Short mmCIF file of C-alpha atoms and ligand atoms in Angstrom, two decimals:
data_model
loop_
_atom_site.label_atom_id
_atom_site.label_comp_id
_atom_site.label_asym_id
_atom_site.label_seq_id
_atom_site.Cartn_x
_atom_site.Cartn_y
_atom_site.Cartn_z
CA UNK R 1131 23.22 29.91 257.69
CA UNK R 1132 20.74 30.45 254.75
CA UNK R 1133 22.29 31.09 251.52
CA UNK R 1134 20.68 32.74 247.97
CA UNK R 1135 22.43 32.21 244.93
CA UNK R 1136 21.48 34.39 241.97
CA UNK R 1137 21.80 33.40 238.55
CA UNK R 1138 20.39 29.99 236.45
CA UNK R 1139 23.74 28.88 235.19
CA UNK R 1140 26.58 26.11 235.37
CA UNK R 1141 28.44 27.86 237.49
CA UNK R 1142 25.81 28.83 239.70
CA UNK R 1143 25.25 25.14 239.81
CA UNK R 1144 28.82 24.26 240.70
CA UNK R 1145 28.26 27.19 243.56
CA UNK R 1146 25.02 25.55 245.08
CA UNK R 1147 26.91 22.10 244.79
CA UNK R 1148 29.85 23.06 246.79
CA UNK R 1149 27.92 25.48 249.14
CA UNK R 1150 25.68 22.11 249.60
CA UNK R 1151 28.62 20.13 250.99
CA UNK R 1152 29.21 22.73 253.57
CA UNK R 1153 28.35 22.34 257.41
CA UNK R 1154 27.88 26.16 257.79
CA UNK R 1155 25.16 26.13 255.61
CA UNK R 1156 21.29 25.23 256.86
CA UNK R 1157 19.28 25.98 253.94
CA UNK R 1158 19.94 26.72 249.97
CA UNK R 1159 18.00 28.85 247.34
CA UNK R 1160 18.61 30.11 243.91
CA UNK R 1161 16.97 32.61 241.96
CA UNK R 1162 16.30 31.47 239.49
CA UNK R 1163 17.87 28.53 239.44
CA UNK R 1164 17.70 25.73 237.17
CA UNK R 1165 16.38 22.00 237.06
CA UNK R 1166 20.04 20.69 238.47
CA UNK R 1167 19.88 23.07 240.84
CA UNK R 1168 16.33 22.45 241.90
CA UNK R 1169 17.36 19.08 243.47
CA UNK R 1170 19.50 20.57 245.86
CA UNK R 1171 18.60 23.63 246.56
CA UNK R 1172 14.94 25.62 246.25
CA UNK R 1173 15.06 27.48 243.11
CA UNK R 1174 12.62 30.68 243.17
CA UNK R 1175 11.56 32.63 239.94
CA UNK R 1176 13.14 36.56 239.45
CA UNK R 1177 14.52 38.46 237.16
CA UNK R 1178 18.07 38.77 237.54
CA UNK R 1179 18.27 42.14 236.14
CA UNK R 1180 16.29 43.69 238.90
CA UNK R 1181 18.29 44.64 242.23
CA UNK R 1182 14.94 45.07 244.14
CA UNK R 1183 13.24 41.40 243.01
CA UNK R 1184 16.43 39.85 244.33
CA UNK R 1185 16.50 41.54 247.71
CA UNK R 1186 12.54 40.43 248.28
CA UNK R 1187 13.71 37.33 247.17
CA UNK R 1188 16.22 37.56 249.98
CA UNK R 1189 14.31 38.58 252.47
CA UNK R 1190 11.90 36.02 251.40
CA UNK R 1191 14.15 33.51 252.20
CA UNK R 1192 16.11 35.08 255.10
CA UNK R 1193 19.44 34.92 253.56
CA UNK R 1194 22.25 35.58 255.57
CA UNK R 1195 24.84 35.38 252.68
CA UNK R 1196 23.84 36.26 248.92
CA UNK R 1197 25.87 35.14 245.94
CA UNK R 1198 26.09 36.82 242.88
CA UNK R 1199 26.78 34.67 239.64
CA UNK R 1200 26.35 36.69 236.49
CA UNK R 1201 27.68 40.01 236.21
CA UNK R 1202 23.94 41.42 234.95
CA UNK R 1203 22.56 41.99 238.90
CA UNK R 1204 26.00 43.35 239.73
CA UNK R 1205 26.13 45.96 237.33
CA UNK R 1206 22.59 46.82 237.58
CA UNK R 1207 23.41 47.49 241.35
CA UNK R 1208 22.16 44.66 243.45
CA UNK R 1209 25.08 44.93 245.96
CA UNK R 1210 24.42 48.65 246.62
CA UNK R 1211 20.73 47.49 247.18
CA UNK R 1212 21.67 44.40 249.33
CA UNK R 1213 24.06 46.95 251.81
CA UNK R 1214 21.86 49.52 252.05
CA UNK R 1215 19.06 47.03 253.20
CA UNK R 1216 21.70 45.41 255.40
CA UNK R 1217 21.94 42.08 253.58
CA UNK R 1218 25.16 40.16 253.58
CA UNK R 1219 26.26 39.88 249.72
CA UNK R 1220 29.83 38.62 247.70
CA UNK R 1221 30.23 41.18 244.59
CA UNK R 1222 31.28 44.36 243.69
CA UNK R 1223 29.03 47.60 243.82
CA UNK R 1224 27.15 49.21 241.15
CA UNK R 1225 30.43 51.43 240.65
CA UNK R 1226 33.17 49.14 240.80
CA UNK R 1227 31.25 46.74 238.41
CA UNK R 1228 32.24 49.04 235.85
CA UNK R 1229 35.20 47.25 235.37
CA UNK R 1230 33.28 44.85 233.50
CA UNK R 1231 30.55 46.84 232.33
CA UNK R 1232 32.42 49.08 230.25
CA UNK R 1233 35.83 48.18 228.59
CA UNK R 1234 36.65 52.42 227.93
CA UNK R 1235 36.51 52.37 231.50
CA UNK R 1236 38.69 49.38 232.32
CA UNK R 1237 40.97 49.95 229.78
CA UNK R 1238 40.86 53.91 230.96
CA UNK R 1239 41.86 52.54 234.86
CA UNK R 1240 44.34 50.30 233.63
CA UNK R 1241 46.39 53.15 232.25
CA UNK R 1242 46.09 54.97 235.48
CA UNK R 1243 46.95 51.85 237.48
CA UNK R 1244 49.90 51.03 235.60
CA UNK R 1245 48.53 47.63 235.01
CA UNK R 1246 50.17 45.97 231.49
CA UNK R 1247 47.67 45.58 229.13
CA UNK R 1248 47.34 45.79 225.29
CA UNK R 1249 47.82 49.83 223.57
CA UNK R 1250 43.97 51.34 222.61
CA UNK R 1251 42.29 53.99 221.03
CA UNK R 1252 38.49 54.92 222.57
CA UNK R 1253 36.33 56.01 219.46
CA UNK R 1254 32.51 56.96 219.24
CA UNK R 1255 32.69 57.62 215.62
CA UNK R 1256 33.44 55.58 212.08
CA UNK R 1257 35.57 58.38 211.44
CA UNK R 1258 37.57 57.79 214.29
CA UNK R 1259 37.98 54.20 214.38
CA UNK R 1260 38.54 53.52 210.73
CA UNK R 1261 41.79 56.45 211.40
CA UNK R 1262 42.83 54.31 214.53
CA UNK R 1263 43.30 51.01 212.24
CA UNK R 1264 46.37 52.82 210.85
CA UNK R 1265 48.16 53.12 213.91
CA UNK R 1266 47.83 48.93 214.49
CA UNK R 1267 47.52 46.84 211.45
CA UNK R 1268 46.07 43.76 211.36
CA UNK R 1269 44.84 41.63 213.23
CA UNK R 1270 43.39 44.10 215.22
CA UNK R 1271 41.19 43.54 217.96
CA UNK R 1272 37.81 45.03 218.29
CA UNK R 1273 35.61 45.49 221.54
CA UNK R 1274 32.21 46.82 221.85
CA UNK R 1275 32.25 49.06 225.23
CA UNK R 1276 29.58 47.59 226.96
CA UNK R 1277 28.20 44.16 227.61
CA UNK R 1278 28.03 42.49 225.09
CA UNK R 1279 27.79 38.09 226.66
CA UNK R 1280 30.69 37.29 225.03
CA UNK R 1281 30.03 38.60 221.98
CA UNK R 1282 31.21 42.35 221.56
CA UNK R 1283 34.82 40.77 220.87
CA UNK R 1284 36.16 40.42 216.77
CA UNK R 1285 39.67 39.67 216.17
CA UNK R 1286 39.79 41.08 212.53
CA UNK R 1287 42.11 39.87 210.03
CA UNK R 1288 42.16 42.46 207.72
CA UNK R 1289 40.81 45.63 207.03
CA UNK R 1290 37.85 44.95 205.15
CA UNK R 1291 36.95 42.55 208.22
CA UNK R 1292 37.64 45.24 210.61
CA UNK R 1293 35.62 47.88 208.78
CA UNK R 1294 32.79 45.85 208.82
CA UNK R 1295 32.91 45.11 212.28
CA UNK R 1296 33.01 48.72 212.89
CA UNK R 1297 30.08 49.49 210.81
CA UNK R 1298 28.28 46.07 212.34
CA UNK R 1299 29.15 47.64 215.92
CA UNK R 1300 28.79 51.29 216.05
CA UNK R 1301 24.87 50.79 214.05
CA UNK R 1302 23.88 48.59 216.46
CA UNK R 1303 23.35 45.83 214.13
CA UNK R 1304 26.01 43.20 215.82
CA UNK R 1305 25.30 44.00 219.71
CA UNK R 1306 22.92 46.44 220.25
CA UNK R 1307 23.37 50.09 222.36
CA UNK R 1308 26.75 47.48 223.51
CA UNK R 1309 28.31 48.70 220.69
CA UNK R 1310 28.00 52.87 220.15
CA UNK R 1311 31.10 52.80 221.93
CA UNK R 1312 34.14 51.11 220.91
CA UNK R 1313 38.20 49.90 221.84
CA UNK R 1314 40.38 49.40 219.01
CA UNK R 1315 43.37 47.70 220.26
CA UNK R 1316 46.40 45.78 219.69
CA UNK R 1317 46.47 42.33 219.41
CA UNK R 1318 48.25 39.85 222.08
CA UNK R 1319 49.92 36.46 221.28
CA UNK R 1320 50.14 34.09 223.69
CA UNK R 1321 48.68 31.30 226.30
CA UNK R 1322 45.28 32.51 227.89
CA UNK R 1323 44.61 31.91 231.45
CA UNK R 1324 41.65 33.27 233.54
CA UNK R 1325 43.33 34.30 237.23
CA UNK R 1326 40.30 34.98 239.67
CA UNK R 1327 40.83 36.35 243.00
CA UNK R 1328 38.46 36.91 246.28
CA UNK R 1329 38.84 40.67 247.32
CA UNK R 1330 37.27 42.23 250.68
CA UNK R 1331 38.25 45.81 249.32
CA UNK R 1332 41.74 45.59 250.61
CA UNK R 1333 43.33 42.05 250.50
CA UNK R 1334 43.02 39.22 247.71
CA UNK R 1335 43.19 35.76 247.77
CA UNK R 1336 44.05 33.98 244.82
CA UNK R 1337 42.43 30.67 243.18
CA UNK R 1338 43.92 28.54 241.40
CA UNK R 1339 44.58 28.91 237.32
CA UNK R 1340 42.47 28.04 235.39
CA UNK R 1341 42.44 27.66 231.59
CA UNK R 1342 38.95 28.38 229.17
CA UNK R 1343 38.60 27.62 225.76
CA UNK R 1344 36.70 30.40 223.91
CA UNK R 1345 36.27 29.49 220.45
CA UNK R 1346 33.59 26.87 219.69
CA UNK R 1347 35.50 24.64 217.13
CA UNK R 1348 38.65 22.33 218.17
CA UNK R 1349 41.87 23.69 217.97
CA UNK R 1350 40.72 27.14 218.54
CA UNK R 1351 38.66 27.84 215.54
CA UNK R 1352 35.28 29.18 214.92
CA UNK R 1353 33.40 31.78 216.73
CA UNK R 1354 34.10 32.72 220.15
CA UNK R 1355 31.36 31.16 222.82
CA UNK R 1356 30.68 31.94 226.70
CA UNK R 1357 33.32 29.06 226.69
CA UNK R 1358 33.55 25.58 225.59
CA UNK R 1359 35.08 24.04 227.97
CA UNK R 1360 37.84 25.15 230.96
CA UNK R 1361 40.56 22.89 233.20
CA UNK R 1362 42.08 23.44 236.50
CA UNK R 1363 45.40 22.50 236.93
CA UNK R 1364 48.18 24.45 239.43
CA UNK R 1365 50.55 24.06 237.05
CA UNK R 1366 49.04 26.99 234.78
CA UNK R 1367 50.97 29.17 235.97
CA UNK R 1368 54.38 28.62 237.90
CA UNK R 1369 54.72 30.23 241.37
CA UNK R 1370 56.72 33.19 239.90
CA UNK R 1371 54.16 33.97 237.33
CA UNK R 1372 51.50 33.79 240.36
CA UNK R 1373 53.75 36.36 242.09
CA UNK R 1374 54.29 38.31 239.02
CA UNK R 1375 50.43 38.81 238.08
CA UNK R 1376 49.71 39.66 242.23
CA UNK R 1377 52.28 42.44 242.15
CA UNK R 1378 51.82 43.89 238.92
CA UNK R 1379 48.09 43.15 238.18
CA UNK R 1380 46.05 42.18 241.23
CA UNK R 1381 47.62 44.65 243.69
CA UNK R 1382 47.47 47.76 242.00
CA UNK R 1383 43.96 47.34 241.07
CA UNK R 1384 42.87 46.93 244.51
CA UNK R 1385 44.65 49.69 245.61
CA UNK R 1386 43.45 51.75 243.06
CA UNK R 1387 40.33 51.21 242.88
CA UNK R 1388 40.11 52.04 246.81
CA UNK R 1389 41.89 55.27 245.89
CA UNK R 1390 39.46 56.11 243.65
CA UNK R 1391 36.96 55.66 246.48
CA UNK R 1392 35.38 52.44 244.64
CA UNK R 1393 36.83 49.58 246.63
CA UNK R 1394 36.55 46.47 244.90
CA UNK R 1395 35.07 43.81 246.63
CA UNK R 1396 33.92 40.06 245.14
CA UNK R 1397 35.16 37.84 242.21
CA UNK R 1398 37.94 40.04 239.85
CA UNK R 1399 38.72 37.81 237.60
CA UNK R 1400 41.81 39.09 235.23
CA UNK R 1401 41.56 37.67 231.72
CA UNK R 1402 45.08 37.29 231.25
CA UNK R 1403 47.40 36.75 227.51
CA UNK R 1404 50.98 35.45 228.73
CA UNK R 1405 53.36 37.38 225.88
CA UNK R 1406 56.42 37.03 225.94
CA UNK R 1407 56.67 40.25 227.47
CA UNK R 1408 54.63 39.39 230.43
CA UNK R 1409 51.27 38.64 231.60
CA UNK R 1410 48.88 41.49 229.85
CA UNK R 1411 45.08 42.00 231.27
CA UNK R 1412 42.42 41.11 227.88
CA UNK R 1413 39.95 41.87 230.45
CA UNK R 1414 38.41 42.53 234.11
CA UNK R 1415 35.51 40.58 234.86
CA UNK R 1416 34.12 41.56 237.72
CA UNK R 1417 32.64 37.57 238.64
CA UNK R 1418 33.66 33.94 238.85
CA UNK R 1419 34.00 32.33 235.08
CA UNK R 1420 31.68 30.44 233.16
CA UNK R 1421 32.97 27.33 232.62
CA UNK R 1422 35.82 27.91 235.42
CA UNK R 1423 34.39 27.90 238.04
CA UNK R 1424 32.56 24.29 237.25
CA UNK R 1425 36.59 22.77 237.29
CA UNK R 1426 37.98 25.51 240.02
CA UNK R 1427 34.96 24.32 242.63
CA UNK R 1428 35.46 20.58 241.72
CA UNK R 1429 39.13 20.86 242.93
CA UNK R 1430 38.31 22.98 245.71
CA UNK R 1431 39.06 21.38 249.25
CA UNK R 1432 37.71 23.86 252.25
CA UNK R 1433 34.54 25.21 253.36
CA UNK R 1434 33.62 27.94 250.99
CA UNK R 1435 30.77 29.37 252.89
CA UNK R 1436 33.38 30.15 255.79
CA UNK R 1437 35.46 31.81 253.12
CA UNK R 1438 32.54 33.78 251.33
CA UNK R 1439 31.01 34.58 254.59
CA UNK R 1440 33.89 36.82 256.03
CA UNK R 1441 34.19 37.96 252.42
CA UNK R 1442 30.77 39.25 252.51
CA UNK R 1443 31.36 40.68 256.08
CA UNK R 1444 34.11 42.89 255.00
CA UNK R 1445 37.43 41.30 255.72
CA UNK R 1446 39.08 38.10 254.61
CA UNK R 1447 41.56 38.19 257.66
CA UNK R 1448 43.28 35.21 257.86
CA UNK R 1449 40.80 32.77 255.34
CA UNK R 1450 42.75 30.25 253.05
CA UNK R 1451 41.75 28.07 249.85
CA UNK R 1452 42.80 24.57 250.15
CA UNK R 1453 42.79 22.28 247.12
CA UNK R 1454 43.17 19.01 245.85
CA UNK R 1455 46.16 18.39 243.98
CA UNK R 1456 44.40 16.29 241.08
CA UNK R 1457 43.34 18.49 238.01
CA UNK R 1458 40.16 18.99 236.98
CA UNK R 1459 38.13 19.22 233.35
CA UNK R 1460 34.96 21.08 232.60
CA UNK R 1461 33.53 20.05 228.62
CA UNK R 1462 30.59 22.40 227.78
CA UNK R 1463 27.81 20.35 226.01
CA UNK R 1464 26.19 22.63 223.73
CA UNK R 1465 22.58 23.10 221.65
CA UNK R 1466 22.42 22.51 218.46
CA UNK R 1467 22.95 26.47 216.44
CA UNK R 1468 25.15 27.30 219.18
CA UNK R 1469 26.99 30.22 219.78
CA UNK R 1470 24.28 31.77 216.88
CA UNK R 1471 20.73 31.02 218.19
CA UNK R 1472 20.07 27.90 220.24
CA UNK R 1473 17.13 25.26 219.11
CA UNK R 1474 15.47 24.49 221.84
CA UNK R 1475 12.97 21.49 223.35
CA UNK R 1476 15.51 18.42 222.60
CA UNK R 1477 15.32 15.72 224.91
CA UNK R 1478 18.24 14.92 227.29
CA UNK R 1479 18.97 11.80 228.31
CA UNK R 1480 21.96 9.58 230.19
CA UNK R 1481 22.80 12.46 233.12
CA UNK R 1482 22.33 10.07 235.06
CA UNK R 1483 24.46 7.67 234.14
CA UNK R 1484 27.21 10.07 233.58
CA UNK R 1485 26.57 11.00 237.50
CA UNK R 1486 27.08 7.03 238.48
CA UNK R 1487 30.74 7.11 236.58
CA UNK R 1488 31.58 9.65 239.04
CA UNK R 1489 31.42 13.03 237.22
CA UNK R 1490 29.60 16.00 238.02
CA UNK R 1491 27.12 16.91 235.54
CA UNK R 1492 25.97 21.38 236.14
CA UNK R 1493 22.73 22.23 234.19
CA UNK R 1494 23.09 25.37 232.50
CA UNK R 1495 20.38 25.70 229.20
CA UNK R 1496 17.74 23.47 230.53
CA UNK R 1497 14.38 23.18 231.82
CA UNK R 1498 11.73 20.31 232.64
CA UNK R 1499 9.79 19.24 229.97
CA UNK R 1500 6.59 17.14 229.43
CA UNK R 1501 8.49 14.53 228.41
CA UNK R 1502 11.83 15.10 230.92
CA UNK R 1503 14.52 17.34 231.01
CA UNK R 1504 15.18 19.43 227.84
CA UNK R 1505 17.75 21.89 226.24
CA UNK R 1506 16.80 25.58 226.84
CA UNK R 1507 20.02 27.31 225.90
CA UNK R 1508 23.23 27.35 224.31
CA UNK R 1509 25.42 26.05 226.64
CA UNK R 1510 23.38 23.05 228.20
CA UNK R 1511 25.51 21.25 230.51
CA UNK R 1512 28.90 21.16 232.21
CA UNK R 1513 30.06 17.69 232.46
CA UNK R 1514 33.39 17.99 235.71
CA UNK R 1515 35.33 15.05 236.62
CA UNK R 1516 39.07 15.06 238.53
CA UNK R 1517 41.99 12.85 237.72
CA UNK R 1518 45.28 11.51 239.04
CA UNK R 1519 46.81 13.88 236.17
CA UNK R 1520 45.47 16.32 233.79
CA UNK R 1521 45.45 13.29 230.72
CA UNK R 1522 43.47 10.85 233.75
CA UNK R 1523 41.01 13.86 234.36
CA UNK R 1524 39.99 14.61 230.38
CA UNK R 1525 39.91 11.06 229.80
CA UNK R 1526 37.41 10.73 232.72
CA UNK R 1527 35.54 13.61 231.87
CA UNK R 1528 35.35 12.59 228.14
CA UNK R 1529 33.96 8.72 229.45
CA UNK R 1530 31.16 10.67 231.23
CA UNK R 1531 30.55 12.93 228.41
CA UNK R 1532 29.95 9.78 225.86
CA UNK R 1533 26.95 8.72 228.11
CA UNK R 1534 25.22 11.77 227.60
CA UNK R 1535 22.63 12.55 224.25
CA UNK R 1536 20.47 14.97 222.36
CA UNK R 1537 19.72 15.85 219.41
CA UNK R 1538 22.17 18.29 217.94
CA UNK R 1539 24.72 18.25 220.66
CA UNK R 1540 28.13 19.33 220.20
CA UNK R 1541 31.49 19.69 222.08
CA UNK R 1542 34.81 20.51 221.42
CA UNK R 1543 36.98 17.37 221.98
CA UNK R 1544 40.28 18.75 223.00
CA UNK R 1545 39.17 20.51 226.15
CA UNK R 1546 42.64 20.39 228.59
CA UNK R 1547 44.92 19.68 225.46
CA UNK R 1548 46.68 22.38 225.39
CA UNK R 1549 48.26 21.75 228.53
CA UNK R 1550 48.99 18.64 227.96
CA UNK R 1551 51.09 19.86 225.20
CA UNK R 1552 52.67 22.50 227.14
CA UNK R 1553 53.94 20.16 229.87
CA UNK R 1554 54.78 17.10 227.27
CA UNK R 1555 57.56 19.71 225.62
CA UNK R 1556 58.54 21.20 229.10
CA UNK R 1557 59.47 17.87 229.86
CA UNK R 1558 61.50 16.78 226.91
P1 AMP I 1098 37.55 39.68 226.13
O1 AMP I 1098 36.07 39.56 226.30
O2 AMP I 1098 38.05 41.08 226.10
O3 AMP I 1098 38.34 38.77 227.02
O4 AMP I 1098 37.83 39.07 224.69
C1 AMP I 1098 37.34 37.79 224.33
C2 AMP I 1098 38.45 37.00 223.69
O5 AMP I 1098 38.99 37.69 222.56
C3 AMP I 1098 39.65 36.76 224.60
O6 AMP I 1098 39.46 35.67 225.43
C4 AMP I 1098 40.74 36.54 223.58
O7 AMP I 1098 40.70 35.23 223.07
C5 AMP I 1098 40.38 37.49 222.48
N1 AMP I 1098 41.08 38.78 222.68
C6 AMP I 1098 40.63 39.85 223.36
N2 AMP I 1098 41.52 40.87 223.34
C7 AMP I 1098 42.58 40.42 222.63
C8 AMP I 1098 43.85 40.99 222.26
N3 AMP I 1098 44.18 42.24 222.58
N4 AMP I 1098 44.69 40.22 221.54
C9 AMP I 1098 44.35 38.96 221.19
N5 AMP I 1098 43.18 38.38 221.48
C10 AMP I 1098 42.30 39.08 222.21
N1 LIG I 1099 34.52 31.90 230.63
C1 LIG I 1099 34.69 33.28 230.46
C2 LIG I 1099 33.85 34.12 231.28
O1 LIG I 1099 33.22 33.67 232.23
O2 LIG I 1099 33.78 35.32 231.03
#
């Protein structure tokens, strides 16, 4: 079968890897791609925003099964355009993208679903949200409705911080049109895990947990990012907690969102905060993650084509996910100025040699050069590698990542610590 992925990320990379290793699959092509992905697959220019550039991009190259990375196409509609031309495509329509495209509507379905998330206030006005601060104190959380790449998110530590946000927001100034609309809501302690699952409409199958790290500093300071860095490991979440999220999360989402006559179908990935009093949704995503799925498809042991395939066609059935049981780490190498503005144009070197020591090494922010490959972006590369445990997989991943230069790059060094800390005092 011929296969299209859309979108010129690391995860798109990660996609076009695995989807490479698969029998099913004849012939690979990306739009747009990137220089990783050009060596495996044949990377064709378009503008990811525009439904009807992908689909004669499609037909172009015959695909039989379309992949959608970023949630931009999918919320500008390209699976509505894809079905009604008859093309076989993984995502959610126009309608149910919406879950991501606007948090007053997720947040607004949540509460009719039942599904545990944190209390919010809607607001349109300064009037109204600088009122709604009284009813949460502080920190308070702060959302711009629409999207916003990561970015429409302040956790505000007092009020002065939150009534500049709100000002910053609702002008326009921080995000754009993002931000006319805003959440005000309460804010969640707890561990953060991303829980994706596969949906055909009616059924879901789960991956495995996977952990990001948002903020771009170690130890979970500075700015938030796209993410920093993620790890796969299955025990993220303990089979009761996988149970728990299914039943009072995953199912009644599906189900309602076919009730409300907008079946869900694609990557819904919950953004979960495990409180004390349960696992609590941060936010839908209506996608795979950026870094997770770089770690989740490293550790991934099947054919995913098969499994995407009858996805696309409608009905799961019977399809499984088989994986390996050794973890996985994903360290984001980042551009100099990142998560502000990116420079640009710095040379790359040692990929390959990271590649030779075993790791997998997904472009994201770069391009070819005169003088080689170059950064193009924020996040630049996604450096993968597995281990016998989580400690042999960062240590792996952290050996490849030394072998790798440019000017201004930057990581966080304590990607996968976290759980290593969780499990070190489970065990004591
Ligand atoms: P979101 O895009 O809604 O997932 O928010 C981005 C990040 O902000 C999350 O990954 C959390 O780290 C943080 N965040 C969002 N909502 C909350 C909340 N209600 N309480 C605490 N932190 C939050
Ligand atoms: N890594 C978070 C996201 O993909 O939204």
């Amino acid at each position: 079968m011929k296969v299209l992925v859309i979108g010129s990320g690391g995860r798109e990379h990660a996609l076009v890897w695995r989807l490479a290793q698969s029998p099913l699959v004849e012939s690979l092509a990306a739009a747009p791609g990137n220089p990783g992905i050009a060596r495996i697959a044949r990377c064709v220019p378009a503008n990811v925003q525009n439904p009807e550039e992908l689909l004669q991009v499609a037909e172009a190259v015959d695909a039989d099964l379309t992949v959608a990375g970023p949630e931009a196409p999918l919320v500008a509609g390209v699976v509505d355009a894809f079905r009604a031309a008859g093309r076989a495509i993984v995502g959610p329509t126009k309608a149910a993208a919406q879950l991501e495209g606007s948090k007053i509507f997720a947040k607004r379905f949540m509460s009719q679903a039942g599904i545990p998330t944190a209390r919010f206030v809607a607001v349109e006005t300064e009037a109204d949200a600088l009122r709604a601060l009284d009813d949460f104190g502080f920190p308070v959380v702060l959302k711009a409705d629409g999207l916003a790449a990561g970015k429409g998110v302040v956790v505000a530590g007092s009020r002065e911080e939150a009534e500049q946000t709100i000002r910053g927001l609702l002008s326009g100034k921080l995000v754009g049109a993002a931000g006319s609309k805003l959440v005000v809501e309460e804010f969640l302690t707890g561990e953060e895990v991303s829980f994706i699952v596969l949906s055909d409409g009616e059924r879901a199958l789960a991956l495995e947990p996977t952990q990001d790290h948002k903020a771009v500093y170690d130890g979970d300071t500075g700015p938030n990012t796209g993410g920093m860095g993620a790890y796969c490991d299955s025990r993220i979440l303990t089979p009761e907690q996988r149970q728990e999220i299914m039943d009072r999360i995953i199912t009644p989402a599906i189900e309602q969102m076919r009730a409300n006559g907008t079946p869900f179908t694609g990557f819904l990935y919950a953004g979960l905060m495990m409180t004390s009093a349960g696992p609590k949704v941060l936010e839908f995503n209506v996608r795979l993650g950026d870094p997770e799925t770089q770690c989740l498809l490293h550790r991934l042991d099947c054919d995913f084509a098969e499994v995407l395939l009858a996805a696309a066609r409608g009905s799961i059935g019977d399809a499984r996910l088989a994986w390996r049981p050794e973890p996985s780490v994903c360290v984001v190498l980042a551009a100099a100025g990142y998560p502000g503005k990116p420079r640009t144009g710095d040379r790359i070197e040692g990929i390959e040699e990271a590649e030779r020591a075993g790791a997998a090494v997904f472009h994201a922010g770069t391009r070819s050069g005169p003088n080689g490959l170059e950064t193009a972006g924020g996040r630049v590369l996604g450096v993968t590698s597995a281990g016998e445990d989580l400690a042999g997989a960062i240590a792996r991943t952290y050996e490849a990542v030394r072998m790798i230069r440019f000017e201004g790059m930057h990581y966080r060094t304590d990607i996968g610590r976290k759980g290593l800390k969780r499990w070190a005092t489970v065990q004591r």
